[in-house]
mmCIF file of C-alpha atoms in Angstrom:
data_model
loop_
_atom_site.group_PDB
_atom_site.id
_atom_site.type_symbol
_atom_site.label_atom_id
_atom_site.label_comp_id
_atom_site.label_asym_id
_atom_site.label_seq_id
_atom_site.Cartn_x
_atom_site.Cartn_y
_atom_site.Cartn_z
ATOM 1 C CA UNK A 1 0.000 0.000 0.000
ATOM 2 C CA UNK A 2 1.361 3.787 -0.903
ATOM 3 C CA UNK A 3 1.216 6.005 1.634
ATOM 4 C CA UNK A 4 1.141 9.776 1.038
ATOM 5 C CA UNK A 5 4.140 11.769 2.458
ATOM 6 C CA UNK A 6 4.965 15.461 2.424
ATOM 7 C CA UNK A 7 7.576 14.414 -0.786
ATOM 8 C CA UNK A 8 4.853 12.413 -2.628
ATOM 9 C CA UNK A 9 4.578 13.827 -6.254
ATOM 10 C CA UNK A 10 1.376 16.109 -6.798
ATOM 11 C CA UNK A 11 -1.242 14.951 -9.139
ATOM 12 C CA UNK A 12 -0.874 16.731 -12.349
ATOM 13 C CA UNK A 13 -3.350 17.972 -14.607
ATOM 14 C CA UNK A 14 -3.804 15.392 -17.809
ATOM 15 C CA UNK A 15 -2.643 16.046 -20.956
ATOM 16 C CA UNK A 16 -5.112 15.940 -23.772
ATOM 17 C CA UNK A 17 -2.758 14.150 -26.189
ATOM 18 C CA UNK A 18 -2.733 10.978 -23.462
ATOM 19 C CA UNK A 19 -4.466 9.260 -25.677
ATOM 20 C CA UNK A 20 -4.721 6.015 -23.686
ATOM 21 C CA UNK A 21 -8.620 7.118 -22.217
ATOM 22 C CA UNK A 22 -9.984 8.894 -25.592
ATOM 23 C CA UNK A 23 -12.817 6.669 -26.868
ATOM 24 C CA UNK A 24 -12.468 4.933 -29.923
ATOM 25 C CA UNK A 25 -13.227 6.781 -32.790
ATOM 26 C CA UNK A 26 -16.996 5.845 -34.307
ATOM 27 C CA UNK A 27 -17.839 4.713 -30.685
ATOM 28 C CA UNK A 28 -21.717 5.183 -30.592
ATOM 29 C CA UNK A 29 -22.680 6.291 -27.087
ATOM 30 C CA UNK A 30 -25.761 6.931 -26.092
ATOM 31 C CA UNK A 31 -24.735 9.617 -23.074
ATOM 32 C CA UNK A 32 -22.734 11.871 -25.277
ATOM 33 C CA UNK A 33 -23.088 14.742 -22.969
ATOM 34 C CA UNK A 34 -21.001 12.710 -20.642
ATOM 35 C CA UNK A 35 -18.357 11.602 -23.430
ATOM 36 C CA UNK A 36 -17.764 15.345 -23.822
ATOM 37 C CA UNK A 37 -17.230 16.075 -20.257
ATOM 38 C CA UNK A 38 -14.903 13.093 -19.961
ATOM 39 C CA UNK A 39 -12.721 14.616 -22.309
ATOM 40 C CA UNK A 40 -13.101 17.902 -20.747
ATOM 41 C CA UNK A 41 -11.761 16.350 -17.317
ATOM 42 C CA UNK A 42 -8.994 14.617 -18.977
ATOM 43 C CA UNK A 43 -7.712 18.419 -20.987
ATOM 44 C CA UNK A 44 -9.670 18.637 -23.735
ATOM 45 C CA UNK A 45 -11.776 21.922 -24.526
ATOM 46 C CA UNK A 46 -14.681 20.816 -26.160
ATOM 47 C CA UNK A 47 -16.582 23.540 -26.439
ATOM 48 C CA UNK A 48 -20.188 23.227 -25.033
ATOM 49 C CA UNK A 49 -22.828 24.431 -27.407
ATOM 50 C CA UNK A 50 -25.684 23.091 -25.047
ATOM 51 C CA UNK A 51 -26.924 26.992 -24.061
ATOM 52 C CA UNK A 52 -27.279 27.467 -27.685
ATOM 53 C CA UNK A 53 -29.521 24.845 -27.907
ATOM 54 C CA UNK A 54 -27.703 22.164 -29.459
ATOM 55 C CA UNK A 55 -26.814 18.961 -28.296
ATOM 56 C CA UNK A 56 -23.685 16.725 -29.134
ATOM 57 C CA UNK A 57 -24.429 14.132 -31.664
ATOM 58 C CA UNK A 58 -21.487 12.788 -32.573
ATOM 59 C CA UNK A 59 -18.263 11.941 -30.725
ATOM 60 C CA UNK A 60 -14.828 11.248 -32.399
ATOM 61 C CA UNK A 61 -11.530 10.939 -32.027
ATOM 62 C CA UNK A 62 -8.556 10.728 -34.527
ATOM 63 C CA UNK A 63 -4.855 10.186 -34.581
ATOM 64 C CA UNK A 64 -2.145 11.090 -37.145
ATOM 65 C CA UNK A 65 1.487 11.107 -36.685
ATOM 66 C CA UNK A 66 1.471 14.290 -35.966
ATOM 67 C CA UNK A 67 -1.967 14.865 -33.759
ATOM 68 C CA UNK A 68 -4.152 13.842 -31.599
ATOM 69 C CA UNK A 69 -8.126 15.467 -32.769
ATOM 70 C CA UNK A 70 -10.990 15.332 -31.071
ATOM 71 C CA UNK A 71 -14.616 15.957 -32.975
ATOM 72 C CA UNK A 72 -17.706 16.850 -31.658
ATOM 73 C CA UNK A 73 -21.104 17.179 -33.883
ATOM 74 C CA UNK A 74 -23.386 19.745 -32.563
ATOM 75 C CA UNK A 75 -27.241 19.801 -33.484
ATOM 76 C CA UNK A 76 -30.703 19.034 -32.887
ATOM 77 C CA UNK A 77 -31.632 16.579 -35.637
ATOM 78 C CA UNK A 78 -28.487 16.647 -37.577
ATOM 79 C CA UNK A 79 -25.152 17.772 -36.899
ATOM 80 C CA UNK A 80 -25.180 21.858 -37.750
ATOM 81 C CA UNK A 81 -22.093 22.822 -35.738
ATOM 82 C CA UNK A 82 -18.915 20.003 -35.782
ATOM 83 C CA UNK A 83 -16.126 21.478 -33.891
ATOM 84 C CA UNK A 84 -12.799 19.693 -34.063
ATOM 85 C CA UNK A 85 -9.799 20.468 -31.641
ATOM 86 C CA UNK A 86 -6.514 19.245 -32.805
ATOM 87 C CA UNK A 87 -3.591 19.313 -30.507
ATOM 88 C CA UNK A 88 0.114 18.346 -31.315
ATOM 89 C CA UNK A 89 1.310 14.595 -30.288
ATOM 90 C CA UNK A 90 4.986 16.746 -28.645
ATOM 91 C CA UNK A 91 4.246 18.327 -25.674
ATOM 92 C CA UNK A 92 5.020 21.806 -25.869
ATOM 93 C CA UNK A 93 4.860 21.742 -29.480
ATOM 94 C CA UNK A 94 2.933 24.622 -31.297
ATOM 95 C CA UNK A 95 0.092 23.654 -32.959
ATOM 96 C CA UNK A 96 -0.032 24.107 -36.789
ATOM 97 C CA UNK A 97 -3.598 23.190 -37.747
ATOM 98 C CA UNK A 98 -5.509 19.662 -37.854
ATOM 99 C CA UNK A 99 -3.490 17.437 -39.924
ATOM 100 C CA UNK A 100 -6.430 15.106 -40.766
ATOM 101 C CA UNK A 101 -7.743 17.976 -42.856
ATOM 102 C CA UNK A 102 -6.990 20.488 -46.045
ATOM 103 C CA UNK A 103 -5.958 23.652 -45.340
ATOM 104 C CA UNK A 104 -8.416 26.383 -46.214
ATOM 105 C CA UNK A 105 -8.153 27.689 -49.556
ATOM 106 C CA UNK A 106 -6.357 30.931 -50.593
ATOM 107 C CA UNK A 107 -9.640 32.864 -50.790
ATOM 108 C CA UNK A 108 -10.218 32.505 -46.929
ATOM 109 C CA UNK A 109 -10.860 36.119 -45.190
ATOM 110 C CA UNK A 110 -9.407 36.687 -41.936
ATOM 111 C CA UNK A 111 -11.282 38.224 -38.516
ATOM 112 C CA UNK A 112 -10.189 39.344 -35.335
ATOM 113 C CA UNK A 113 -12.277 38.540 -32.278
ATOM 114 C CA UNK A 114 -13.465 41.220 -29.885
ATOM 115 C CA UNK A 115 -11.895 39.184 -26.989
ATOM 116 C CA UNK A 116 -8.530 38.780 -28.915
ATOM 117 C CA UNK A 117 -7.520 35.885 -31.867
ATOM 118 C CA UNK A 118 -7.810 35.863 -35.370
ATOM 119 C CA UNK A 119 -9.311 33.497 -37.018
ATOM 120 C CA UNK A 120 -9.484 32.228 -40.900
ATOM 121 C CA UNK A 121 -12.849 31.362 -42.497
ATOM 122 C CA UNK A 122 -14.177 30.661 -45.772
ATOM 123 C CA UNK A 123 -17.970 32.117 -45.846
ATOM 124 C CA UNK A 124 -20.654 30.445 -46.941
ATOM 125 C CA UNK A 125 -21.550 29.471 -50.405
ATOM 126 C CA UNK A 126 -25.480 28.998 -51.285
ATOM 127 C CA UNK A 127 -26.193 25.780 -48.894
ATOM 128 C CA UNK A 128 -22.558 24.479 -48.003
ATOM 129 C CA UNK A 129 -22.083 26.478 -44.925
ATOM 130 C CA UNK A 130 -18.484 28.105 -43.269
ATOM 131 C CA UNK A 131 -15.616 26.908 -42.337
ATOM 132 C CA UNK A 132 -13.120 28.621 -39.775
ATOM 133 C CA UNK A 133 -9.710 27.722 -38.211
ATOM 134 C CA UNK A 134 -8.707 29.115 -35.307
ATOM 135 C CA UNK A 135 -4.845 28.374 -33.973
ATOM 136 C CA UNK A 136 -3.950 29.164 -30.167
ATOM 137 C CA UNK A 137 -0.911 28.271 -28.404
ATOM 138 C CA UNK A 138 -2.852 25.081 -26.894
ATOM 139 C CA UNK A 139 -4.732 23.599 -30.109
ATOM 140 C CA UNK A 140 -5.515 24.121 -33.284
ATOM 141 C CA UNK A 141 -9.373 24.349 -33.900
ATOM 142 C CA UNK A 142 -11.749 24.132 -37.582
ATOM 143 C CA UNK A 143 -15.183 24.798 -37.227
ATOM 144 C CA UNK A 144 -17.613 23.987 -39.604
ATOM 145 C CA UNK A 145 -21.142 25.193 -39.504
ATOM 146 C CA UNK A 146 -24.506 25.802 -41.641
ATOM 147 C CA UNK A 147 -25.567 28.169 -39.465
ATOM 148 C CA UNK A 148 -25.393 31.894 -41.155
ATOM 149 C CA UNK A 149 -21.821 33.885 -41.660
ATOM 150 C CA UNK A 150 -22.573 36.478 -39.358
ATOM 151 C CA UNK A 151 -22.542 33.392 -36.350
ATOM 152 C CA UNK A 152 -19.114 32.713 -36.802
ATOM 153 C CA UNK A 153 -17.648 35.251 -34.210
ATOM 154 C CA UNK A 154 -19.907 34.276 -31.527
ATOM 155 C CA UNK A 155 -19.157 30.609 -32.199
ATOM 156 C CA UNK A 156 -15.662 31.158 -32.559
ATOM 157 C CA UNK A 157 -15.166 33.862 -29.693
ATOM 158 C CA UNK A 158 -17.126 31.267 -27.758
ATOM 159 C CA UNK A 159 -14.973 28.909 -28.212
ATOM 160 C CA UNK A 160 -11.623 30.816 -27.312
ATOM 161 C CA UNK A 161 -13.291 31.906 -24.137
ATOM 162 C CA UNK A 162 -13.939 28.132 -23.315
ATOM 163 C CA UNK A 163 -10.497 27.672 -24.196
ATOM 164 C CA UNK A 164 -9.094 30.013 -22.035
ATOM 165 C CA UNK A 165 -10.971 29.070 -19.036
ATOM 166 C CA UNK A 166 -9.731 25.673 -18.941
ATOM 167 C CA UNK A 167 -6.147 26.525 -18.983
ATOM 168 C CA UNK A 168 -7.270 28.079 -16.370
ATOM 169 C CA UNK A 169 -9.245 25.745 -14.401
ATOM 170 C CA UNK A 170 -6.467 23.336 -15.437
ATOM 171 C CA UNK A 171 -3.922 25.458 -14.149
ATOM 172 C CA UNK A 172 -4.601 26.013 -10.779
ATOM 173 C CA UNK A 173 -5.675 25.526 -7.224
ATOM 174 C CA UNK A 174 -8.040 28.547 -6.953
ATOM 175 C CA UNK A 175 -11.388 28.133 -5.101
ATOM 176 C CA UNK A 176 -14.398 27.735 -7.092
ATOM 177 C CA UNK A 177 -15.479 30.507 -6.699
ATOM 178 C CA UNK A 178 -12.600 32.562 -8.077
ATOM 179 C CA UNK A 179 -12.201 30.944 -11.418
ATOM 180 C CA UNK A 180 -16.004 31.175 -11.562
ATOM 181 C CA UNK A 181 -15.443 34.940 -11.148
ATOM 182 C CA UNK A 182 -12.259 35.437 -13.632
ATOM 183 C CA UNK A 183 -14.465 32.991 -16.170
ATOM 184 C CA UNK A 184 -17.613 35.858 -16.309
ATOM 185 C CA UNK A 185 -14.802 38.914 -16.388
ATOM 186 C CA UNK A 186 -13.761 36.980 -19.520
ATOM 187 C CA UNK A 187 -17.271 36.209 -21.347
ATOM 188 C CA UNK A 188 -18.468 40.136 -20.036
ATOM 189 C CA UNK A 189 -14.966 41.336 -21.502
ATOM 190 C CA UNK A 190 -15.416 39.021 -24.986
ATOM 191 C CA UNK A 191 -18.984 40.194 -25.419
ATOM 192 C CA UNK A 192 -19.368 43.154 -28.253
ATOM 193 C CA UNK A 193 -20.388 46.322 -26.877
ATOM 194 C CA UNK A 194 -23.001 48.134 -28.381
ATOM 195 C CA UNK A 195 -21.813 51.166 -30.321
ATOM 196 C CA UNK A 196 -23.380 54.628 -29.942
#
């Protein structure tokens, strides 16, 4: 039996790209919801879109030699919103998109976030929808949606701002209610203001 002593190492956060607990990829689950927050305790981001009224609908994961990608379909009936995080197999390693996908053609337009990031997105084109890549020092991210252009910066800023607060809540001890207070200083600070 181990015993704890005062030298005992600390528990460290996980590492998203410990791939030994990510389900297989295709795995149909019935309690999706609790698939995503699985991978949220073991690193991931996985943005929730469940205040937006959309549920997760599909769950996958996917491994190249050079990433470890994580996809979640968001929807009602059928998947409108698929978010996939991509995050580099060497620790420390900056991401450079998701290698399981193209790059975005030449024609992309660039954005800038009112909470801070750019991001890259092709706009929509009659019924195909928009696709964005954002890139942060933790993960690379593409977003595709058929939800209207103009959606993209919430989706996206959303996104960041779940990003950022779980580095955070990864990163340290803080009470509860702390992090819970830094976390609405961040949405209240990403939100437009209204002009005039």
């Amino acid at each position: 039996q181990d015993t704890l002593s005062p030298h005992a190492a600390l528990p460290i956060s996980p590492t998203p790209t410990d791939t030994v607990a990510l389900p297989a990829a295709g795995t149909a689950s019935t309690d999706r919801r609790g698939t995503v927050a699985e991978l949220r305790g073991q690193g991931w981001t996985v943005p929730s879109l469940v205040g937006a009224g959309l549920e997760p609908l599909t769950v996958d994961t996917a491994q190249t030699a050079e990433d470890v990608e994580v996809v979640v379909g968001w929807g009602r009936d059928e998947p409108t919103v698929t978010v996939r995080e991509c995050r580099p197999r060497i620790v420390g390693a900056a991401p450079e998109g998701c290698a399981s996908t193209a790059p975005l053609s030449t024609g992309a337009q660039e954005r800038r976030l009112a909470g801070g990031g750019v991001y890259r997105i092709v706009p929509a084109g009659g019924e195909d929808g928009w696709t964005a890549e954002l890139t942060t020092p933790q993960a690379a991210y593409r977003v595709e949606a058929t939800l209207p252009d103009e959606r993209a910066d919430a989706v996206l800023t959303h996104l960041l701002v779940s990003e950022r607060a779980r580095v955070l809540e990864l990163g340290g001890g803080d009470a509860v209610e702390e992090r819970l207070e830094r976390g609405l200083e961040r949405i209240a600070d990403a939100v437009p203001r209204p002009r005039g």
